[in-house]
PDB file of N, CA and C in Angstrom:
ATOM      1  N   UNK A 229      83.233  71.874  91.324  1.00 48.00           N
ATOM      2  CA  UNK A 229      82.293  72.896  90.685  1.00 48.00           C
ATOM      3  C   UNK A 229      83.168  73.982  90.533  1.00 48.00           C
ATOM      4  N   UNK A 230      82.706  74.822  89.486  1.00 66.00           N
ATOM      5  CA  UNK A 230      83.262  75.959  89.089  1.00 66.00           C
ATOM      6  C   UNK A 230      82.858  77.127  90.028  1.00 66.00           C
ATOM      7  N   UNK A 231      83.767  77.988  90.483  1.00 76.00           N
ATOM      8  CA  UNK A 231      83.490  79.098  91.454  1.00 76.00           C
ATOM      9  C   UNK A 231      82.867  80.366  90.859  1.00 76.00           C
ATOM     10  N   UNK A 232      82.220  81.186  91.652  1.00 81.00           N
ATOM     11  CA  UNK A 232      81.890  82.392  91.161  1.00 81.00           C
ATOM     12  C   UNK A 232      83.103  83.234  90.657  1.00 81.00           C
ATOM     13  N   UNK A 233      84.120  83.169  91.436  1.00 81.00           N
ATOM     14  CA  UNK A 233      85.287  83.957  90.905  1.00 81.00           C
ATOM     15  C   UNK A 233      85.789  83.626  89.597  1.00 81.00           C
ATOM     16  N   UNK A 234      85.667  82.312  89.207  1.00 81.00           N
ATOM     17  CA  UNK A 234      86.188  81.946  87.958  1.00 81.00           C
ATOM     18  C   UNK A 234      85.152  82.382  86.865  1.00 81.00           C
ATOM     19  N   UNK A 235      83.831  82.221  87.211  1.00 86.00           N
ATOM     20  CA  UNK A 235      82.989  82.612  86.223  1.00 86.00           C
ATOM     21  C   UNK A 235      82.963  84.098  85.873  1.00 86.00           C
ATOM     22  N   UNK A 236      83.148  84.890  86.882  1.00 87.00           N
ATOM     23  CA  UNK A 236      83.194  86.477  86.777  1.00 87.00           C
ATOM     24  C   UNK A 236      84.556  86.747  86.047  1.00 87.00           C
ATOM     25  N   UNK A 237      85.512  86.097  86.336  1.00 87.00           N
ATOM     26  CA  UNK A 237      86.778  86.345  85.632  1.00 87.00           C
ATOM     27  C   UNK A 237      86.742  85.972  84.255  1.00 87.00           C
ATOM     28  N   UNK A 238      86.200  84.756  83.969  1.00 88.00           N
ATOM     29  CA  UNK A 238      85.904  84.375  82.590  1.00 88.00           C
ATOM     30  C   UNK A 238      85.129  85.411  81.722  1.00 88.00           C
ATOM     31  N   UNK A 239      84.044  85.919  82.391  1.00 91.00           N
ATOM     32  CA  UNK A 239      83.146  86.906  81.571  1.00 91.00           C
ATOM     33  C   UNK A 239      83.963  88.112  81.375  1.00 91.00           C
ATOM     34  N   UNK A 240      84.735  88.667  82.281  1.00 90.00           N
ATOM     35  CA  UNK A 240      85.590  89.842  82.063  1.00 90.00           C
ATOM     36  C   UNK A 240      86.612  89.566  80.859  1.00 90.00           C
ATOM     37  N   UNK A 241      87.175  88.329  80.823  1.00 90.00           N
ATOM     38  CA  UNK A 241      88.275  88.041  79.986  1.00 90.00           C
ATOM     39  C   UNK A 241      87.410  88.036  78.554  1.00 90.00           C
ATOM     40  N   UNK A 242      86.309  87.409  78.442  1.00 91.00           N
ATOM     41  CA  UNK A 242      85.591  87.470  77.207  1.00 91.00           C
ATOM     42  C   UNK A 242      85.086  88.681  76.693  1.00 91.00           C
ATOM     43  N   UNK A 243      84.740  89.694  77.640  1.00 94.00           N
ATOM     44  CA  UNK A 243      84.198  91.051  77.383  1.00 94.00           C
ATOM     45  C   UNK A 243      85.326  91.852  76.698  1.00 94.00           C
ATOM     46  N   UNK A 244      86.654  91.525  76.947  1.00 92.00           N
ATOM     47  CA  UNK A 244      87.700  92.307  76.550  1.00 92.00           C
ATOM     48  C   UNK A 244      88.331  91.510  75.209  1.00 92.00           C
ATOM     49  N   UNK A 245      87.688  90.479  74.861  1.00 92.00           N
ATOM     50  CA  UNK A 245      88.105  89.730  73.676  1.00 92.00           C
ATOM     51  C   UNK A 245      89.407  89.111  73.731  1.00 92.00           C
ATOM     52  N   UNK A 246      89.702  88.619  75.065  1.00 90.00           N
ATOM     53  CA  UNK A 246      91.015  88.024  75.222  1.00 90.00           C
ATOM     54  C   UNK A 246      90.695  86.505  75.297  1.00 90.00           C
ATOM     55  N   UNK A 247      91.773  85.757  75.169  1.00 88.00           N
ATOM     56  CA  UNK A 247      91.683  84.225  75.158  1.00 88.00           C
ATOM     57  C   UNK A 247      91.769  83.545  76.517  1.00 88.00           C
ATOM     58  N   UNK A 248      91.044  82.640  76.872  1.00 88.00           N
ATOM     59  CA  UNK A 248      91.163  81.867  78.077  1.00 88.00           C
ATOM     60  C   UNK A 248      91.929  80.523  77.770  1.00 88.00           C
ATOM     61  N   UNK A 249      92.875  80.417  78.644  1.00 89.00           N
ATOM     62  CA  UNK A 249      93.603  79.115  78.685  1.00 89.00           C
ATOM     63  C   UNK A 249      93.445  78.390  79.993  1.00 89.00           C
ATOM     64  N   UNK A 250      92.760  77.380  79.973  1.00 86.00           N
ATOM     65  CA  UNK A 250      92.438  76.752  81.429  1.00 86.00           C
ATOM     66  C   UNK A 250      93.514  75.886  81.858  1.00 86.00           C
ATOM     67  N   UNK A 251      94.008  76.107  82.995  1.00 86.00           N
ATOM     68  CA  UNK A 251      95.212  75.334  83.719  1.00 86.00           C
ATOM     69  C   UNK A 251      94.628  74.561  84.827  1.00 86.00           C
ATOM     70  N   UNK A 252      95.027  73.233  84.808  1.00 84.00           N
ATOM     71  CA  UNK A 252      94.468  72.447  85.916  1.00 84.00           C
ATOM     72  C   UNK A 252      95.560  72.011  86.870  1.00 84.00           C
ATOM     73  N   UNK A 253      95.347  72.057  88.094  1.00 78.00           N
ATOM     74  CA  UNK A 253      96.397  71.608  89.062  1.00 78.00           C
ATOM     75  C   UNK A 253      96.955  70.315  88.883  1.00 78.00           C
ATOM     76  N   UNK A 254      96.170  69.312  88.222  1.00 85.00           N
ATOM     77  CA  UNK A 254      96.726  68.087  88.031  1.00 85.00           C
ATOM     78  C   UNK A 254      97.702  68.062  86.990  1.00 85.00           C
ATOM     79  N   UNK A 255      98.013  69.012  86.103  1.00 87.00           N
ATOM     80  CA  UNK A 255      98.937  69.026  84.922  1.00 87.00           C
ATOM     81  C   UNK A 255     100.213  68.968  85.526  1.00 87.00           C
ATOM     82  N   UNK A 256     100.724  69.335  86.640  1.00 86.00           N
ATOM     83  CA  UNK A 256     102.001  69.222  87.349  1.00 86.00           C
ATOM     84  C   UNK A 256     102.752  70.527  86.894  1.00 86.00           C
ATOM     85  N   UNK A 257     103.752  70.939  87.588  1.00 85.00           N
ATOM     86  CA  UNK A 257     104.522  72.095  87.424  1.00 85.00           C
ATOM     87  C   UNK A 257     105.304  72.167  86.093  1.00 85.00           C
ATOM     88  N   UNK A 258     105.812  71.188  85.606  1.00 88.00           N
ATOM     89  CA  UNK A 258     106.426  71.233  84.358  1.00 88.00           C
ATOM     90  C   UNK A 258     105.448  71.439  83.136  1.00 88.00           C
ATOM     91  N   UNK A 259     104.359  70.785  83.116  1.00 90.00           N
ATOM     92  CA  UNK A 259     103.505  71.052  82.043  1.00 90.00           C
ATOM     93  C   UNK A 259     102.759  72.398  82.177  1.00 90.00           C
ATOM     94  N   UNK A 260     102.464  72.936  83.413  1.00 88.00           N
ATOM     95  CA  UNK A 260     102.010  74.271  83.470  1.00 88.00           C
ATOM     96  C   UNK A 260     102.842  75.236  82.979  1.00 88.00           C
ATOM     97  N   UNK A 261     104.218  75.177  83.183  1.00 88.00           N
ATOM     98  CA  UNK A 261     105.269  76.084  82.758  1.00 88.00           C
ATOM     99  C   UNK A 261     105.280  76.053  81.183  1.00 88.00           C
ATOM    100  N   UNK A 262     105.188  74.781  80.750  1.00 91.00           N
ATOM    101  CA  UNK A 262     105.213  74.625  79.305  1.00 91.00           C
ATOM    102  C   UNK A 262     104.031  75.393  78.485  1.00 91.00           C
ATOM    103  N   UNK A 263     102.872  75.170  79.121  1.00 92.00           N
ATOM    104  CA  UNK A 263     101.592  75.652  78.467  1.00 92.00           C
ATOM    105  C   UNK A 263     101.761  77.142  78.686  1.00 92.00           C
ATOM    106  N   UNK A 264     102.152  77.707  79.664  1.00 90.00           N
ATOM    107  CA  UNK A 264     102.140  79.088  80.033  1.00 90.00           C
ATOM    108  C   UNK A 264     103.250  79.795  79.081  1.00 90.00           C
ATOM    109  N   UNK A 265     104.323  79.225  78.789  1.00 91.00           N
ATOM    110  CA  UNK A 265     105.267  79.674  77.938  1.00 91.00           C
ATOM    111  C   UNK A 265     104.706  79.629  76.371  1.00 91.00           C
ATOM    112  N   UNK A 266     104.174  78.558  75.907  1.00 93.00           N
ATOM    113  CA  UNK A 266     103.675  78.430  74.669  1.00 93.00           C
ATOM    114  C   UNK A 266     102.570  79.402  74.311  1.00 93.00           C
ATOM    115  N   UNK A 267     101.734  79.663  75.347  1.00 92.00           N
ATOM    116  CA  UNK A 267     100.540  80.466  75.065  1.00 92.00           C
ATOM    117  C   UNK A 267     100.816  81.907  75.315  1.00 92.00           C
ATOM    118  N   UNK A 268     102.122  82.258  75.854  1.00 91.00           N
ATOM    119  CA  UNK A 268     102.499  83.623  75.972  1.00 91.00           C
ATOM    120  C   UNK A 268     101.637  84.429  77.074  1.00 91.00           C
ATOM    121  N   UNK A 269     101.227  83.578  78.120  1.00 89.00           N
ATOM    122  CA  UNK A 269     100.293  84.159  79.104  1.00 89.00           C
ATOM    123  C   UNK A 269     100.830  85.327  79.661  1.00 89.00           C
ATOM    124  N   UNK A 270     100.049  86.464  79.922  1.00 90.00           N
ATOM    125  CA  UNK A 270     100.561  87.561  80.518  1.00 90.00           C
ATOM    126  C   UNK A 270      99.843  87.793  81.911  1.00 90.00           C
ATOM    127  N   UNK A 271      98.603  87.140  82.094  1.00 89.00           N
ATOM    128  CA  UNK A 271      97.811  87.217  83.326  1.00 89.00           C
ATOM    129  C   UNK A 271      97.473  85.900  83.697  1.00 89.00           C
ATOM    130  N   UNK A 272      97.590  85.466  84.890  1.00 87.00           N
ATOM    131  CA  UNK A 272      97.101  84.251  85.488  1.00 87.00           C
ATOM    132  C   UNK A 272      96.131  84.483  86.653  1.00 87.00           C
ATOM    133  N   UNK A 273      94.954  84.016  86.520  1.00 87.00           N
ATOM    134  CA  UNK A 273      93.869  84.304  87.633  1.00 87.00           C
ATOM    135  C   UNK A 273      93.797  82.788  88.213  1.00 87.00           C
ATOM    136  N   UNK A 274      94.080  82.692  89.551  1.00 85.00           N
ATOM    137  CA  UNK A 274      94.085  81.310  90.154  1.00 85.00           C
ATOM    138  C   UNK A 274      93.537  81.379  91.557  1.00 85.00           C
ATOM    139  N   UNK A 275      93.558  80.318  92.100  1.00 82.00           N
ATOM    140  CA  UNK A 275      93.292  80.112  93.540  1.00 82.00           C
ATOM    141  C   UNK A 275      94.449  79.685  94.491  1.00 82.00           C
ATOM    142  N   UNK A 276      94.128  79.612  95.671  1.00 80.00           N
ATOM    143  CA  UNK A 276      95.225  79.218  96.547  1.00 80.00           C
ATOM    144  C   UNK A 276      95.925  77.897  96.345  1.00 80.00           C
ATOM    145  N   UNK A 277      95.205  76.986  95.695  1.00 80.00           N
ATOM    146  CA  UNK A 277      95.882  75.774  95.090  1.00 80.00           C
ATOM    147  C   UNK A 277      97.105  75.915  94.295  1.00 80.00           C
ATOM    148  N   UNK A 278      96.966  76.998  93.645  1.00 81.00           N
ATOM    149  CA  UNK A 278      98.110  77.194  92.573  1.00 81.00           C
ATOM    150  C   UNK A 278      99.445  77.660  93.218  1.00 81.00           C
ATOM    151  N   UNK A 279      99.532  77.980  94.557  1.00 77.00           N
ATOM    152  CA  UNK A 279     100.644  78.358  95.230  1.00 77.00           C
ATOM    153  C   UNK A 279     101.863  77.552  94.958  1.00 77.00           C
ATOM    154  N   UNK A 280     101.559  76.146  94.987  1.00 81.00           N
ATOM    155  CA  UNK A 280     102.743  75.173  94.851  1.00 81.00           C
ATOM    156  C   UNK A 280     103.236  75.296  93.405  1.00 81.00           C
ATOM    157  N   UNK A 281     102.789  76.071  92.573  1.00 81.00           N
ATOM    158  CA  UNK A 281     103.280  76.073  91.176  1.00 81.00           C
ATOM    159  C   UNK A 281     103.942  77.439  90.868  1.00 81.00           C
ATOM    160  N   UNK A 282     104.223  78.093  91.961  1.00 80.00           N
ATOM    161  CA  UNK A 282     104.855  79.557  91.648  1.00 80.00           C
ATOM    162  C   UNK A 282     106.026  79.506  91.061  1.00 80.00           C
ATOM    163  N   UNK A 283     106.835  78.475  91.233  1.00 77.00           N
ATOM    164  CA  UNK A 283     108.033  78.361  90.487  1.00 77.00           C
ATOM    165  C   UNK A 283     108.039  78.271  88.917  1.00 77.00           C
ATOM    166  N   UNK A 284     106.875  77.561  88.576  1.00 79.00           N
ATOM    167  CA  UNK A 284     106.607  77.386  87.278  1.00 79.00           C
ATOM    168  C   UNK A 284     106.187  78.524  86.579  1.00 79.00           C
ATOM    169  N   UNK A 285     105.395  79.420  87.273  1.00 82.00           N
ATOM    170  CA  UNK A 285     104.980  80.790  86.926  1.00 82.00           C
ATOM    171  C   UNK A 285     106.062  81.690  86.669  1.00 82.00           C
ATOM    172  N   UNK A 286     107.101  81.628  87.622  1.00 80.00           N
ATOM    173  CA  UNK A 286     108.213  82.545  87.574  1.00 80.00           C
ATOM    174  C   UNK A 286     109.007  82.387  86.510  1.00 80.00           C
ATOM    175  N   UNK A 287     108.944  81.191  85.616  1.00 79.00           N
ATOM    176  CA  UNK A 287     109.671  81.027  84.441  1.00 79.00           C
ATOM    177  C   UNK A 287     108.881  81.446  83.235  1.00 79.00           C
ATOM    178  N   UNK A 288     107.900  82.024  83.260  1.00 85.00           N
ATOM    179  CA  UNK A 288     107.199  82.389  82.099  1.00 85.00           C
ATOM    180  C   UNK A 288     107.618  83.889  81.837  1.00 85.00           C
ATOM    181  N   UNK A 289     108.137  84.127  80.642  1.00 89.00           N
ATOM    182  CA  UNK A 289     108.810  85.371  80.379  1.00 89.00           C
ATOM    183  C   UNK A 289     107.720  86.531  80.195  1.00 89.00           C
ATOM    184  N   UNK A 290     106.604  86.201  79.626  1.00 90.00           N
ATOM    185  CA  UNK A 290     105.560  87.272  79.454  1.00 90.00           C
ATOM    186  C   UNK A 290     104.722  87.572  80.503  1.00 90.00           C
ATOM    187  N   UNK A 291     104.785  86.768  81.522  1.00 89.00           N
ATOM    188  CA  UNK A 291     103.830  87.032  82.644  1.00 89.00           C
ATOM    189  C   UNK A 291     103.990  88.311  83.393  1.00 89.00           C
ATOM    190  N   UNK A 292     102.874  89.140  83.446  1.00 90.00           N
ATOM    191  CA  UNK A 292     102.922  90.338  84.097  1.00 90.00           C
ATOM    192  C   UNK A 292     102.116  90.338  85.585  1.00 90.00           C
ATOM    193  N   UNK A 293     101.085  89.662  85.660  1.00 86.00           N
ATOM    194  CA  UNK A 293     100.215  89.611  86.837  1.00 86.00           C
ATOM    195  C   UNK A 293      99.826  88.080  87.110  1.00 86.00           C
ATOM    196  N   UNK A 294      99.784  88.080  88.491  1.00 85.00           N
ATOM    197  CA  UNK A 294      99.089  86.790  89.056  1.00 85.00           C
ATOM    198  C   UNK A 294      98.069  87.238  89.853  1.00 85.00           C
ATOM    199  N   UNK A 295      96.840  86.995  89.661  1.00 85.00           N
ATOM    200  CA  UNK A 295      95.740  87.355  90.398  1.00 85.00           C
ATOM    201  C   UNK A 295      95.064  86.244  91.261  1.00 85.00           C
ATOM    202  N   UNK A 296      95.225  86.284  92.624  1.00 82.00           N
ATOM    203  CA  UNK A 296      94.673  85.208  93.501  1.00 82.00           C
ATOM    204  C   UNK A 296      93.346  85.689  93.780  1.00 82.00           C
ATOM    205  N   UNK A 297      92.340  84.633  93.557  1.00 82.00           N
ATOM    206  CA  UNK A 297      91.004  85.156  94.030  1.00 82.00           C
ATOM    207  C   UNK A 297      90.507  84.591  95.416  1.00 82.00           C
ATOM    208  N   UNK A 298      91.198  83.915  96.162  1.00 81.00           N
ATOM    209  CA  UNK A 298      90.784  83.342  97.381  1.00 81.00           C
ATOM    210  C   UNK A 298      91.828  83.567  98.468  1.00 81.00           C
ATOM    211  N   UNK A 299      92.731  84.535  98.368  1.00 75.00           N
ATOM    212  CA  UNK A 299      93.655  84.670  99.288  1.00 75.00           C
ATOM    213  C   UNK A 299      93.669  86.284  99.796  1.00 75.00           C
ATOM    214  N   UNK A 300      93.830  86.483 100.999  1.00 74.00           N
ATOM    215  CA  UNK A 300      93.905  87.896 101.557  1.00 74.00           C
ATOM    216  C   UNK A 300      95.253  88.500 101.049  1.00 74.00           C
ATOM    217  N   UNK A 301      95.157  89.785 100.631  1.00 72.00           N
ATOM    218  CA  UNK A 301      96.469  90.378 100.118  1.00 72.00           C
ATOM    219  C   UNK A 301      97.720  90.120 100.993  1.00 72.00           C
ATOM    220  N   UNK A 302      97.487  90.195 102.284  1.00 76.00           N
ATOM    221  CA  UNK A 302      98.734  90.117 103.130  1.00 76.00           C
ATOM    222  C   UNK A 302      99.353  88.736 103.082  1.00 76.00           C
ATOM    223  N   UNK A 303      98.672  87.851 102.621  1.00 74.00           N
ATOM    224  CA  UNK A 303      99.148  86.402 102.527  1.00 74.00           C
ATOM    225  C   UNK A 303      99.688  85.904 101.313  1.00 74.00           C
ATOM    226  N   UNK A 304      99.611  86.836 100.243  1.00 70.00           N
ATOM    227  CA  UNK A 304     100.122  86.514  98.855  1.00 70.00           C
ATOM    228  C   UNK A 304     101.720  86.605  98.845  1.00 70.00           C
ATOM    229  N   UNK A 305     102.342  85.522  98.507  1.00 68.00           N
ATOM    230  CA  UNK A 305     103.712  85.419  98.361  1.00 68.00           C
ATOM    231  C   UNK A 305     104.366  86.238  97.281  1.00 68.00           C
ATOM    232  N   UNK A 306     105.538  86.684  97.286  1.00 70.00           N
ATOM    233  CA  UNK A 306     106.142  87.342  96.166  1.00 70.00           C
ATOM    234  C   UNK A 306     107.322  86.421  95.609  1.00 70.00           C
ATOM    235  N   UNK A 307     107.886  86.820  94.367  1.00 64.00           N
ATOM    236  CA  UNK A 307     108.716  85.983  93.741  1.00 64.00           C
ATOM    237  C   UNK A 307     110.136  86.431  94.334  1.00 64.00           C
ATOM    238  N   UNK A 308     110.297  87.023  95.245  1.00 65.00           N
ATOM    239  CA  UNK A 308     111.679  87.350  95.712  1.00 65.00           C
ATOM    240  C   UNK A 308     112.504  86.272  96.180  1.00 65.00           C
ATOM    241  N   UNK A 309     111.816  85.235  96.735  1.00 56.00           N
ATOM    242  CA  UNK A 309     112.742  83.985  97.048  1.00 56.00           C
ATOM    243  C   UNK A 309     113.027  83.130  95.801  1.00 56.00           C
ATOM    244  N   UNK A 310     112.453  83.260  94.674  1.00 52.00           N
ATOM    245  CA  UNK A 310     112.613  82.461  93.433  1.00 52.00           C
ATOM    246  C   UNK A 310     113.767  82.881  92.603  1.00 52.00           C
ATOM    247  N   UNK A 311     114.680  82.313  92.385  1.00 48.00           N
ATOM    248  CA  UNK A 311     115.669  82.655  91.376  1.00 48.00           C
ATOM    249  C   UNK A 311     115.976  81.790  90.375  1.00 48.00           C
TER     250      UNK A 311
END
């Protein structure tokens, strides 16, 4: 089922006339990186399940922000370890 956080995020995105690109965990890391690059994503709003794809997200040149909706701030990892 779709979470409240996803619904609220989607409404905010639509209110600013941005485009939503839905990414599913089942796509795999390579596919996610490809989609993110092709769509020039600047912001990703995701859940804790997306943590395993951080390396794919770090390869996205236009990416400015990753917003986690279900992780306490102190538990959010950084890209410092990814080169």
